[in-house]
Short mmCIF file of C-alpha atoms in Angstrom, two decimals:
data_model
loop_
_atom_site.label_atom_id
_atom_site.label_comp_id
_atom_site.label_asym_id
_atom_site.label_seq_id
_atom_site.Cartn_x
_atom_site.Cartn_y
_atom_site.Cartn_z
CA UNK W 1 41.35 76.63 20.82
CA UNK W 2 42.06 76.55 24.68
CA UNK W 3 44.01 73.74 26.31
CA UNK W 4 40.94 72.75 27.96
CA UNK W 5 38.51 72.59 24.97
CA UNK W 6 41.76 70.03 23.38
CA UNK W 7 41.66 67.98 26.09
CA UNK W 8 37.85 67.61 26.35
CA UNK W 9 37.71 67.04 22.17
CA UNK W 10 40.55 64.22 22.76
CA UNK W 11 38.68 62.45 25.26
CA UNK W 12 35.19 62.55 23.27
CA UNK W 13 36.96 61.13 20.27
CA UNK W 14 39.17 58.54 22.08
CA UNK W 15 35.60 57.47 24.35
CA UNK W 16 34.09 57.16 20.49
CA UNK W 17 36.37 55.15 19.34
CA UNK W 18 36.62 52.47 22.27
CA UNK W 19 32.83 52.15 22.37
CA UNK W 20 32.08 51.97 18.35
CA UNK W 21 29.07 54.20 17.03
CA UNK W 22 26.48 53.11 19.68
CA UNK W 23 24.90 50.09 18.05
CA UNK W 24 26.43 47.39 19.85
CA UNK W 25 30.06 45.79 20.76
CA UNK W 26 32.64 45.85 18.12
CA UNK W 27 35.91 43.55 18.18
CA UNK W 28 39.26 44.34 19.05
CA UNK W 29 39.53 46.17 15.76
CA UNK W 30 36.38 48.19 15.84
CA UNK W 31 34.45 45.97 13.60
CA UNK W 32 30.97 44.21 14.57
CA UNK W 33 31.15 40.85 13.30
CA UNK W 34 28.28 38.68 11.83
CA UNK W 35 26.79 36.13 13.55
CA UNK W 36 26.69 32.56 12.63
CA UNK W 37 23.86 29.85 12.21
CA UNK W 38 23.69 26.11 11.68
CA UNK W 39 20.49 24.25 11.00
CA UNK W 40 20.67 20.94 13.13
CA UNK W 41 17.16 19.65 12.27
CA UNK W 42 15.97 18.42 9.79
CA UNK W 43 19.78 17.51 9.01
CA UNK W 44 18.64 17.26 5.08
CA UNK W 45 17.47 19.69 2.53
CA UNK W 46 13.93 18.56 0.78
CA UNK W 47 12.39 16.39 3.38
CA UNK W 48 8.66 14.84 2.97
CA UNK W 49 6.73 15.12 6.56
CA UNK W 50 2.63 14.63 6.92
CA UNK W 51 0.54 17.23 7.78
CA UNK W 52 -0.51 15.37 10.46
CA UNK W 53 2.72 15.16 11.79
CA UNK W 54 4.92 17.56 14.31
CA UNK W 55 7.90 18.58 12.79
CA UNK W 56 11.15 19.50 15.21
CA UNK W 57 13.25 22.09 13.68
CA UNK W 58 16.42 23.24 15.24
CA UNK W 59 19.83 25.33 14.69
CA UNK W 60 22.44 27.23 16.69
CA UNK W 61 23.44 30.42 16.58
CA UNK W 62 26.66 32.55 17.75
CA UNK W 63 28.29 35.72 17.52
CA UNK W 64 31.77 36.42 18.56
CA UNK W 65 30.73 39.98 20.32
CA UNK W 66 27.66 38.28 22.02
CA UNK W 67 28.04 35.42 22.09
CA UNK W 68 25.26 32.19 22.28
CA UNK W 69 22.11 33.53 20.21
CA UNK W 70 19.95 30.36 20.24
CA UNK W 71 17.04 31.83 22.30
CA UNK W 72 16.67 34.72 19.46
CA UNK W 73 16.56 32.14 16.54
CA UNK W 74 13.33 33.25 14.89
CA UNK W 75 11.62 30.39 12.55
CA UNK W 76 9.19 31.39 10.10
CA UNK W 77 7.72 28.78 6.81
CA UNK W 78 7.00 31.24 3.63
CA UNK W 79 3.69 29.30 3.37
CA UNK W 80 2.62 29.42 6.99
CA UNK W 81 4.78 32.47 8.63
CA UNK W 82 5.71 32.32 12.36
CA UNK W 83 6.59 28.89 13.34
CA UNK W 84 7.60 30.33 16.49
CA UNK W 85 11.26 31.16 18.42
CA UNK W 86 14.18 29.64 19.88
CA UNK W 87 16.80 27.13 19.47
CA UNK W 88 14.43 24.28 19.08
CA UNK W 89 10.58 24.90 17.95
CA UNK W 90 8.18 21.83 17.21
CA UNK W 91 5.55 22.60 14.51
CA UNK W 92 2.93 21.12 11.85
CA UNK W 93 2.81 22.34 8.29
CA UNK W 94 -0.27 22.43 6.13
CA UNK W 95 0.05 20.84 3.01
CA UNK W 96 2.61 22.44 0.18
CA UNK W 97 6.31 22.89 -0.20
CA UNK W 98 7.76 25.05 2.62
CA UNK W 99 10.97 26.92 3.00
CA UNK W 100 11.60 27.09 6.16
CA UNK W 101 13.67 30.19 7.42
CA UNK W 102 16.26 30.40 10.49
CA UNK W 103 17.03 33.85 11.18
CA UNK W 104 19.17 35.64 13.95
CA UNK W 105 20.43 39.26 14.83
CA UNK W 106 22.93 40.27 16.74
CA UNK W 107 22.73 43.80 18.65
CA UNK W 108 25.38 45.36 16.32
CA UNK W 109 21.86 44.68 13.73
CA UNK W 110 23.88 41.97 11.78
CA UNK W 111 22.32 39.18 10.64
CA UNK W 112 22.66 35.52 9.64
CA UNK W 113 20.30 32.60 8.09
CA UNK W 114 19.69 29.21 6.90
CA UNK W 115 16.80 27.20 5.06
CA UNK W 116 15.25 23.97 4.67
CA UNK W 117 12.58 23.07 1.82
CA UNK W 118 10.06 20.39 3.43
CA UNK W 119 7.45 18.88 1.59
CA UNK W 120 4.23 18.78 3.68
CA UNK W 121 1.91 16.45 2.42
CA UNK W 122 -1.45 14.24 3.23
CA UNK W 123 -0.84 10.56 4.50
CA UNK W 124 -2.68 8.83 1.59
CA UNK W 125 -2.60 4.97 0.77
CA UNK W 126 -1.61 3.55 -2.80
CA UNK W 127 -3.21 0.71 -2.96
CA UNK W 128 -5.10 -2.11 -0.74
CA UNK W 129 -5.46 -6.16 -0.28
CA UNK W 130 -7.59 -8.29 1.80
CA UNK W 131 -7.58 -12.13 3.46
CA UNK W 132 -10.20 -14.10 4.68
CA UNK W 133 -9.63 -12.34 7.93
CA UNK W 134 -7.27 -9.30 7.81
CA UNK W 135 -6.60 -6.35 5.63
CA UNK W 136 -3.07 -4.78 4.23
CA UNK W 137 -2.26 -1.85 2.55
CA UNK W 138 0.90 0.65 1.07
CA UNK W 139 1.09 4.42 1.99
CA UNK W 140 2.49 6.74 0.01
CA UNK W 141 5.77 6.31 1.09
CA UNK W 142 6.24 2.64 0.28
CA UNK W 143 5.20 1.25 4.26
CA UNK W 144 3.19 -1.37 4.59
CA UNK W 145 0.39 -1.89 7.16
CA UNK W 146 -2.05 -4.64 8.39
CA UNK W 147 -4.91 -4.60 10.54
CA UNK W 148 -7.33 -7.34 11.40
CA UNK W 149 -6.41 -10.53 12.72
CA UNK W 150 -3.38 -11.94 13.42
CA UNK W 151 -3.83 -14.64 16.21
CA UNK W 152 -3.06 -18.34 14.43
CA UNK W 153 -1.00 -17.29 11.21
CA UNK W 154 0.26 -13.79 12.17
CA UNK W 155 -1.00 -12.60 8.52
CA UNK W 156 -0.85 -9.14 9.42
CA UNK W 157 3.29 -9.07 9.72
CA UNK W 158 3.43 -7.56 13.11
CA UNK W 159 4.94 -10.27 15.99
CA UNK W 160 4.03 -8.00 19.03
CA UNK W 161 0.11 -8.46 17.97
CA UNK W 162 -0.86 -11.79 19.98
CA UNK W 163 -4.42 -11.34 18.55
CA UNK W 164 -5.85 -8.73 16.45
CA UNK W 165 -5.89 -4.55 15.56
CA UNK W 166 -8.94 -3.12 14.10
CA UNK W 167 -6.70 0.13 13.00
CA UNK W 168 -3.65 -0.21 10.64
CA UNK W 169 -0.42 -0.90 12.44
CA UNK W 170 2.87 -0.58 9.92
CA UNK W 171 4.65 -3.73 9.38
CA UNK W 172 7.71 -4.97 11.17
CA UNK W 173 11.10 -4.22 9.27
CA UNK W 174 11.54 -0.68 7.08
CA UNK W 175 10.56 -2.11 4.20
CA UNK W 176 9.02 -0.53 1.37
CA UNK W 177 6.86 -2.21 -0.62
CA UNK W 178 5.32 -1.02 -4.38
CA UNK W 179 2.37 -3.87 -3.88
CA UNK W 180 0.59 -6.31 -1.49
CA UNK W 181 -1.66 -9.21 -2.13
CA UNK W 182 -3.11 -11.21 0.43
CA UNK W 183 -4.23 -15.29 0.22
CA UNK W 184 -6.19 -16.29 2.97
CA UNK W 185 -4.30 -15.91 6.09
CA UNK W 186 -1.02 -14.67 4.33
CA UNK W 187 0.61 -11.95 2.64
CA UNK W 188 3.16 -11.13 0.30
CA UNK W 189 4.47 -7.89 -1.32
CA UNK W 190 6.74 -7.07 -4.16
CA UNK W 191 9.45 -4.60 -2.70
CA UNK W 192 10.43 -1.41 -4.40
CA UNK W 193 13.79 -2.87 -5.46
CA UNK W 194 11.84 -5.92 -7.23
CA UNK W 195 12.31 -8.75 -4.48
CA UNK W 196 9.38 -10.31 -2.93
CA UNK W 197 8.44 -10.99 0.74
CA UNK W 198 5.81 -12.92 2.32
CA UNK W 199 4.27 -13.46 6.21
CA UNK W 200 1.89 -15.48 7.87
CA UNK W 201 0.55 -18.73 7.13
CA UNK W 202 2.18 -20.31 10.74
CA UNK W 203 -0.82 -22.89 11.03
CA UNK W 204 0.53 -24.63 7.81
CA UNK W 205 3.12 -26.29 6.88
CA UNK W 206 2.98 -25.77 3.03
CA UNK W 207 5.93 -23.70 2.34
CA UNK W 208 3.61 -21.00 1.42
CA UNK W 209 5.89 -17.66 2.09
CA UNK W 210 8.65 -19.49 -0.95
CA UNK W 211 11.54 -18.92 1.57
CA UNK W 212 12.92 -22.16 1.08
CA UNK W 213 11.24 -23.36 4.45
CA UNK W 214 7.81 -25.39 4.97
CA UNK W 215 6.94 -23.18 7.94
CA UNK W 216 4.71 -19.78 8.17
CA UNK W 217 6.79 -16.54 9.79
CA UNK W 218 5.07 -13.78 11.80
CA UNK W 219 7.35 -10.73 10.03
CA UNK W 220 8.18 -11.00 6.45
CA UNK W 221 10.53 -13.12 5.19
CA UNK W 222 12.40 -12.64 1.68
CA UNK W 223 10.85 -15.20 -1.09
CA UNK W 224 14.02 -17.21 -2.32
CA UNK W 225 13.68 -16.18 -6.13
CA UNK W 226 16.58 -15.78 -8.78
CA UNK W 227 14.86 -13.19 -10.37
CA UNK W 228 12.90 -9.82 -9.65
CA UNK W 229 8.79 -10.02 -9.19
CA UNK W 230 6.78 -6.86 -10.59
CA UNK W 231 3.78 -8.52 -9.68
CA UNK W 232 2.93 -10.75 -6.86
CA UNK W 233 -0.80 -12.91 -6.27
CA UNK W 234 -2.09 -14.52 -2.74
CA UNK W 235 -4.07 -17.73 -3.75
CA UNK W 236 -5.22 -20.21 -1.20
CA UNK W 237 -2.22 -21.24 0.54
CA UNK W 238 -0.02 -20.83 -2.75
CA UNK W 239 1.20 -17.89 -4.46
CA UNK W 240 2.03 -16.87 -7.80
CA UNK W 241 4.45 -13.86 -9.46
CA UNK W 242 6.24 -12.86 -12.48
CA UNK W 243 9.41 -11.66 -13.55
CA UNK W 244 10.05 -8.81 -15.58
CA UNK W 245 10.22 -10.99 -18.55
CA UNK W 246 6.82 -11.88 -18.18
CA UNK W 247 7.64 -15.40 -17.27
CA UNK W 248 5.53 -16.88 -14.25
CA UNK W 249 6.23 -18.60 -11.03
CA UNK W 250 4.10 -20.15 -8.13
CA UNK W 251 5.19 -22.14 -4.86
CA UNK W 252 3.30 -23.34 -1.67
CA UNK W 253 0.66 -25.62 -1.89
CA UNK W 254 -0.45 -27.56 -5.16
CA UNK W 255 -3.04 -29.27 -3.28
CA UNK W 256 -5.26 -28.32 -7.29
CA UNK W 257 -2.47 -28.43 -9.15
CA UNK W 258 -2.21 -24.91 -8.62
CA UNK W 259 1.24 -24.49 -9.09
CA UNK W 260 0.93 -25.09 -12.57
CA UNK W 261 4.19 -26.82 -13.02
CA UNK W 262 3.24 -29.79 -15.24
CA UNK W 263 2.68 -32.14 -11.98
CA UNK W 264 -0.51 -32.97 -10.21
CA UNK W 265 -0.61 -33.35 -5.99
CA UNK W 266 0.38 -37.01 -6.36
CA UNK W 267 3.39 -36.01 -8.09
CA UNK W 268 4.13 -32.83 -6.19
CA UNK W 269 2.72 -31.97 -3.10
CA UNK W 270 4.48 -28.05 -2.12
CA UNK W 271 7.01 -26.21 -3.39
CA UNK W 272 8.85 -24.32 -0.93
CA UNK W 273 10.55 -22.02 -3.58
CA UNK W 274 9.21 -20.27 -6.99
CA UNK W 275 9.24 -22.93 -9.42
CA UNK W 276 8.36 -21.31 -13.23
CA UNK W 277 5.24 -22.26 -14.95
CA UNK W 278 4.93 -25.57 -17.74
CA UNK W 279 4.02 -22.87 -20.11
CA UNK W 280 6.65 -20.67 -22.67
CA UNK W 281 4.05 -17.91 -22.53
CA UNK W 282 5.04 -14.60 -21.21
CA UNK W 283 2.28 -12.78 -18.74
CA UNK W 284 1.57 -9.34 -17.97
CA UNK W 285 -0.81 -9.71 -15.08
CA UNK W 286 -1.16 -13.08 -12.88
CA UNK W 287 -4.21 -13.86 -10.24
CA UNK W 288 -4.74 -16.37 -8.03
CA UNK W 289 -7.78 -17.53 -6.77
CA UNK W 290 -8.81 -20.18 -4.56
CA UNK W 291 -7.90 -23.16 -6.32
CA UNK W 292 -7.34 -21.93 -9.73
CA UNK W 293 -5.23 -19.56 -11.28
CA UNK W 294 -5.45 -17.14 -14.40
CA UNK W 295 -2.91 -15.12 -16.64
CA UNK W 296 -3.02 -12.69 -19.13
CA UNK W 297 -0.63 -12.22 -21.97
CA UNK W 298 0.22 -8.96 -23.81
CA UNK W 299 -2.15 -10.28 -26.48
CA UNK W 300 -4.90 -10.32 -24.72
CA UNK W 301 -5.26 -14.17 -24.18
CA UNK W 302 -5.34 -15.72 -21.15
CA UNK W 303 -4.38 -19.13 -19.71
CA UNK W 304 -5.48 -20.53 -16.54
CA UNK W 305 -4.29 -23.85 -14.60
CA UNK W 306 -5.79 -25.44 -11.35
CA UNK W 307 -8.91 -27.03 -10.08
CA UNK W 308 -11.32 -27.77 -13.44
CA UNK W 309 -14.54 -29.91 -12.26
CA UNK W 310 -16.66 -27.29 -12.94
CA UNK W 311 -14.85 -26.22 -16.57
CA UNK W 312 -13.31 -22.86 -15.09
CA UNK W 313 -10.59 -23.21 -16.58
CA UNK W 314 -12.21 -22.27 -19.91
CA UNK W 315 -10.87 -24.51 -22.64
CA UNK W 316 -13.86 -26.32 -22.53
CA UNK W 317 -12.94 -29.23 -20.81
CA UNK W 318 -14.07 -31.09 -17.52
CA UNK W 319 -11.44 -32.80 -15.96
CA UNK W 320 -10.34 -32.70 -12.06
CA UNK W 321 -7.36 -30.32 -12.55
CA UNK W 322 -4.41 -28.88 -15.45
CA UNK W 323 -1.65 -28.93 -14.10
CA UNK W 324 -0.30 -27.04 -17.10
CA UNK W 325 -1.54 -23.71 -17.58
CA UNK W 326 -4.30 -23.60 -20.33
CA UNK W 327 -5.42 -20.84 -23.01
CA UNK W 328 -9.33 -20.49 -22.56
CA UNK W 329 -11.56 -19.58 -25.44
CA UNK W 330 -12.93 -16.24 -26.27
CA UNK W 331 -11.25 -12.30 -26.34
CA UNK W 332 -9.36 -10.63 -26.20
CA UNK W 333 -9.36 -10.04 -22.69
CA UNK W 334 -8.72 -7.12 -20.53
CA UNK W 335 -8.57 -8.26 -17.33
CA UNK W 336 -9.60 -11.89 -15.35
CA UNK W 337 -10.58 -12.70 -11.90
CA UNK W 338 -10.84 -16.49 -10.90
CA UNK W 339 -13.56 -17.15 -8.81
CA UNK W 340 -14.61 -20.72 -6.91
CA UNK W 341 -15.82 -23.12 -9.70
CA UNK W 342 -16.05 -19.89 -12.11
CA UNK W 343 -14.02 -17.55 -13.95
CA UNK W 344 -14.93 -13.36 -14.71
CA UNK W 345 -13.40 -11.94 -17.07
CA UNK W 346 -13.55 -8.50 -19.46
CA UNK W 347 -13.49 -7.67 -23.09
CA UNK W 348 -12.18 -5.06 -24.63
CA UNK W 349 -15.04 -2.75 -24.34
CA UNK W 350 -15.34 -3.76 -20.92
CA UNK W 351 -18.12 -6.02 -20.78
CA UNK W 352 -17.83 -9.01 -18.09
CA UNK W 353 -18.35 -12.59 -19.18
CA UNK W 354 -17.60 -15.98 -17.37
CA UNK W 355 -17.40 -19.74 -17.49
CA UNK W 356 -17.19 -22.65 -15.01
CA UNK W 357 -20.39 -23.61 -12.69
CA UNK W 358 -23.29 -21.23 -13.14
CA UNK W 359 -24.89 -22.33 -9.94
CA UNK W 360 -21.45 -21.16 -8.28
CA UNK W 361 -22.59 -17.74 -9.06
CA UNK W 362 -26.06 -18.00 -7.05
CA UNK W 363 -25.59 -20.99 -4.84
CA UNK W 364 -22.16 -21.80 -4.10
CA UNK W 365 -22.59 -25.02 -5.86
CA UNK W 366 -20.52 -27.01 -8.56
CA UNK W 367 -23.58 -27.32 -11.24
CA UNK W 368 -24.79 -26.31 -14.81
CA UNK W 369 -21.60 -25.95 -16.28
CA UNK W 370 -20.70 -23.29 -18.78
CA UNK W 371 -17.98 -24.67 -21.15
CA UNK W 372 -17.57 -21.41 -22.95
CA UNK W 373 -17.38 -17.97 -22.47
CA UNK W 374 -20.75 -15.99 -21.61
CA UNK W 375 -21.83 -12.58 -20.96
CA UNK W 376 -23.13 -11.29 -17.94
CA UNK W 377 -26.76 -9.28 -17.48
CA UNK W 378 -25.09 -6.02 -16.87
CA UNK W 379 -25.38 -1.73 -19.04
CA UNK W 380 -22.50 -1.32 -16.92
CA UNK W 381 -18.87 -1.69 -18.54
CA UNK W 382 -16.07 -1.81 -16.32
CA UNK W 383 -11.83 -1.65 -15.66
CA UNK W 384 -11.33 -4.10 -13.58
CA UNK W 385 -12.99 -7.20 -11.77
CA UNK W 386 -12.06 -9.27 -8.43
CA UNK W 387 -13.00 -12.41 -6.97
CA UNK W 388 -13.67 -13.30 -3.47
CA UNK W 389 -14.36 -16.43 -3.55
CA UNK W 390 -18.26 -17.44 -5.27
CA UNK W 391 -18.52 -13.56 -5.58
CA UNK W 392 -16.86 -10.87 -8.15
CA UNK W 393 -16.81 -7.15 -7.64
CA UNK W 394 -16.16 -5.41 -10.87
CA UNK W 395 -15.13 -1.38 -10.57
CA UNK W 396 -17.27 0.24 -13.22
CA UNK W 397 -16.08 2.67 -15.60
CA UNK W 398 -17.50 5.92 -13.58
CA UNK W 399 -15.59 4.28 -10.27
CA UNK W 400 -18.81 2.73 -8.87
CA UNK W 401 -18.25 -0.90 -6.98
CA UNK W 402 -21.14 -3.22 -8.34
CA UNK W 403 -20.77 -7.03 -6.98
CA UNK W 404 -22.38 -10.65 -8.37
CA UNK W 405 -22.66 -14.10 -7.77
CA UNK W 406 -23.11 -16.03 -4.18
CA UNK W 407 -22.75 -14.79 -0.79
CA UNK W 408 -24.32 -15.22 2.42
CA UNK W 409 -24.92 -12.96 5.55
CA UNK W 410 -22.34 -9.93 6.20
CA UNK W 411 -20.52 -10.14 2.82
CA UNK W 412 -19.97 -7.48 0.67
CA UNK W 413 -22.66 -8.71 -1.96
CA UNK W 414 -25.94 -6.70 -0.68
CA UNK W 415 -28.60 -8.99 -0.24
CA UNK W 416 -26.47 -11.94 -0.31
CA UNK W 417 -26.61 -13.71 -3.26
CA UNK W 418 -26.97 -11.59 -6.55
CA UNK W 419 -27.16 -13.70 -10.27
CA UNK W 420 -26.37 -9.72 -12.12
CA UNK W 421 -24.33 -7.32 -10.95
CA UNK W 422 -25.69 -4.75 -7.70
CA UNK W 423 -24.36 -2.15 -6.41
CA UNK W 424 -21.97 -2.36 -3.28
CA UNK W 425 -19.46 0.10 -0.73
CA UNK W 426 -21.87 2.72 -1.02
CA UNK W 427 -21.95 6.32 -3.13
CA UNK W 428 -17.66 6.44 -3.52
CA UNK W 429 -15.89 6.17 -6.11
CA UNK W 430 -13.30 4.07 -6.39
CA UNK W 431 -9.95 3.38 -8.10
CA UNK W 432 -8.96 0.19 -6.93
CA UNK W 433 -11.38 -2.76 -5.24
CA UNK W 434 -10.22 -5.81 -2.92
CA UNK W 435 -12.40 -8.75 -1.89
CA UNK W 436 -11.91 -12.10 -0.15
CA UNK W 437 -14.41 -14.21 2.22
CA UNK W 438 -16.83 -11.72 3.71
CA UNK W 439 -15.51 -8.41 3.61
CA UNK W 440 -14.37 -6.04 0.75
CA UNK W 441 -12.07 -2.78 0.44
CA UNK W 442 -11.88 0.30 -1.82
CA UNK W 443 -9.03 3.30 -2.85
CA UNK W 444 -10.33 6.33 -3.74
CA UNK W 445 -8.63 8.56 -6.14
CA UNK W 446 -7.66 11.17 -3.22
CA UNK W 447 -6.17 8.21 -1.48
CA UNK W 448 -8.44 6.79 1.02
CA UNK W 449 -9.72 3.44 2.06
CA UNK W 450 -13.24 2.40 2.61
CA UNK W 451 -14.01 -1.42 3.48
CA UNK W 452 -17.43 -3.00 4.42
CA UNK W 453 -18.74 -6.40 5.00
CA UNK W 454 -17.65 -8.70 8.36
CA UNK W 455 -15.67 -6.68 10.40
CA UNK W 456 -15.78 -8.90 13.74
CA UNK W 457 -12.01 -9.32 13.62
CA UNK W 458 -11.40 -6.05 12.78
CA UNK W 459 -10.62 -6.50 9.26
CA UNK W 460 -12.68 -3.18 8.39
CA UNK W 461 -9.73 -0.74 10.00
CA UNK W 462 -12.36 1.32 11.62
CA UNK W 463 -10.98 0.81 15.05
CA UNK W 464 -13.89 -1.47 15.66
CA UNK W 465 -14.67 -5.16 15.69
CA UNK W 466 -18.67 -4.36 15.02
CA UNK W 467 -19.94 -6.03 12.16
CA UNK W 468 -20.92 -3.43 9.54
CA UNK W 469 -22.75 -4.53 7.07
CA UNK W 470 -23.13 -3.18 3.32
CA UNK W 471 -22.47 0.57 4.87
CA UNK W 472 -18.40 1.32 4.14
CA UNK W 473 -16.21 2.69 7.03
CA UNK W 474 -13.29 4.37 6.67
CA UNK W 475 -9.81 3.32 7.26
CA UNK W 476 -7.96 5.25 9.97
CA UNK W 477 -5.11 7.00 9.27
CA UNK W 478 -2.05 5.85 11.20
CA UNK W 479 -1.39 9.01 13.95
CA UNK W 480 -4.49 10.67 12.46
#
């Protein structure tokens, strides 16, 4: 070999090795390194979003030949593909469980990733509650929202609403709640971790919300209880709850005895804190009504206390009030709704029956008393009944919402006043029912609300104060 073709072979390989093979820089010791990436957002593996809601992904990226890679960050979902590029991208999901990729190159072809799972799902509701005037409800996640009216008690728990919403607004404070009932122009909730909280009622002076004060709040305030609630009841202007030993509890107003402590209104007129029941029965479900209440025990019995002119409390006896809860005749029972001057209630094959005032049922009135249990005109059996006020709604075996018993104009009782059960919220199916004054709600298994009756406050959640009628709108979704 000639001096010259040495020289020219030394220079090739010594130009070779400075420069690497031709697929990008190399470091100082002729290697390319791999590039690095951090996912910034979401900041936690196994995140729940709503379909309905963006979600902002984001990571960086280096490499230590070239340096800042973040606008070649590509994003992709295994369910969905390209979510687009960058160092930042903003996307929706449709509904499943989505790993989310980060991937980056460098130009020595080197790579470098980083997941997140994210669980995309529907916003749904879990369950529902009405007032005279207002409507509340819990999403899947626990949050609670209002809608309605809110302009003398603040009953939907949101201060910044001077008057009313006609679409669901969430509730002031994070809280999350498992359940909501609603009295007349208040609410209370039992909270995931077993405490209670209550709003509204800032007309009255009654001690109503059990926090130890006589006055209403406009966001909800804790319930002063020594023990945890797993269920929770809105009466008028009391409440009621129980324990997880089964033992009940009621505070506000005992304007009926409807505390059912053992003490009529001359001898106690509020109770600003839970004070337990003058009973040592232990309850598995507790309703309040407007001024009576009813309980049901794991044997199927139940006991009411309250108002008793009209023999509703179903022992049999007329007197003005108990002030002790009661065990009424008949069962077993399944379920029990107390009505005004009446009481519903359900066997075990789910036939409804009642006693109190029979002309409440058609008139309204205090009349024709039935002392003891009697069985309603009805092929239909049903799950569950409610009572909103001289009217029940029962939810029918097959999910169907059939209603009884006296209304007037724009309730949720078609016709108005119906002596046998009719059918009511139109061809869904329902899981759940709520009722009070004129207007009525209903969950359907997938998770949605309908509501009909008055909706002139905007109690329906339709985003409209028009009066609706027997025809059921549907809630809005919050950021639908």
């Amino acid at each position: 070999m000639s001096l010259t073709r040495l020289s020219t072979v030394f220079l090739l390989t010594f130009i070779t090795m400075a420069c690497g093979d031709g697929a990008g820089p190399v470091g100082q010791n002729g290697d390319n390194s791999a590039p690095s990436l951090t996912i910034l957002a979401p900041a936690a593996d196994d995140i729940e979003v709503l379909t309905s809601e963006t979600v902002r992904f984001a990571a960086i990226a280096n490499d230590p030949e070239d340096g800042n890679l973040g606008t070649a960050i590509e994003w992709a979902s295994d369910l969905d593909g390209v979510l687009g590029s960058g160092a930042e991208v903003v996307a929706t999901l449709t509904q499943g469980v989505h790993t989310v990729t980060a991937s980056v190159r460098d130009s020595g072809g080197r790579e470098a990733s980083g997941s997140r799972t994210v669980r995309a799902v529907p916003f749904t509701w879990t369950s529902v509650t009405v007032g005279s005037f207002h409507s509340c409800a819990v999403a899947h996640d626990g949050r609670a929202y209002c809608w309605g009216l809110n302009e003398y008690d603040g009953q939907l728990g949101v201060d910044s609403i001077e008057r009313l919403t006609p679409t669901p607004t969430p509730v002031d404070g994070d809280h999350r709640f498992s359940s909501l009932d609603a009295g007349g122009a208040h609410t209370c909730g039992v909270l995931q971790t077993g405490g209670a909280m209550c709003w509204g009622a800032t007309s009255d002076e009654e001690g109503i919300l059990g926090s130890g004060s006589l006055d209403g709040s406009r966001t909800p305030t804790s319930v002063q209880a020594s023990s945890a609630f797993t269920n929770v009841t809105g009466g008028h202007q009391y409440n009621c709850g129980l324990d997880n030993a089964g033992v009940g509890y009621c505070w506000g107003w005992n304007w009926a005895s409807t505390l059912g402590i053992g003490a009529d209104p001359t001898q106690v007129d509020e109770a600003t804190t839970p004070q337990a029941l003058d009973t040592p029965a232990r309850f598995e479900r507790i309703v309040a009504g407007i001024s009576h209440a009813c309980a049901l025990t794991a044997a199927s019995e139940i006991h009411c206390w309250g108002s008793s002119g009209s023999a509703e409390i179903g022992d049999g006896q007329v007197r003005s009030w108990a002030t002790s809860p009661m065990l009424a005749a008949g069962g077993p029972w399944t379920a029990v709704a107390p009505a005004a001057g009446y009481t519903a209630a359900l066997d075990e094959a789910g036939r409804p029956w009642y006693w109190g005032s029979r002309t409440a049922m058609t008139s309204g009135g205090g009349g024709d008393r039935q002392l003891v249990p009697d069985t309603l005109p009805t092929e239909d059996t049903y799950t569950d009944l409610v009572a909103g006020g001289s009217y029940v709604c029962g939810l029918t075996s097959d999910g169907r919402a059939r209603c009884w018993g006296s209304g007037y104009s724009q309730t949720p009782v078609p016709g108005g006043t119906q002596p046998a059960p009719v059918d009511a919220g139109g061809a869904h199916r329902y899981v759940q029912l709520a009722v009070h004054g004129a207007h009525a709600c209903g969950l359907t298994e997938d998770g949605k609300i309908f509501c009909w009756g008055n909706g002139g406050s905007g109690q329906l959640g339709h985003g409209s104060t028009v009066v609706v009628n027997d025809d059921p709108v549907e809630v809005v979704t919050p950021g639908g």
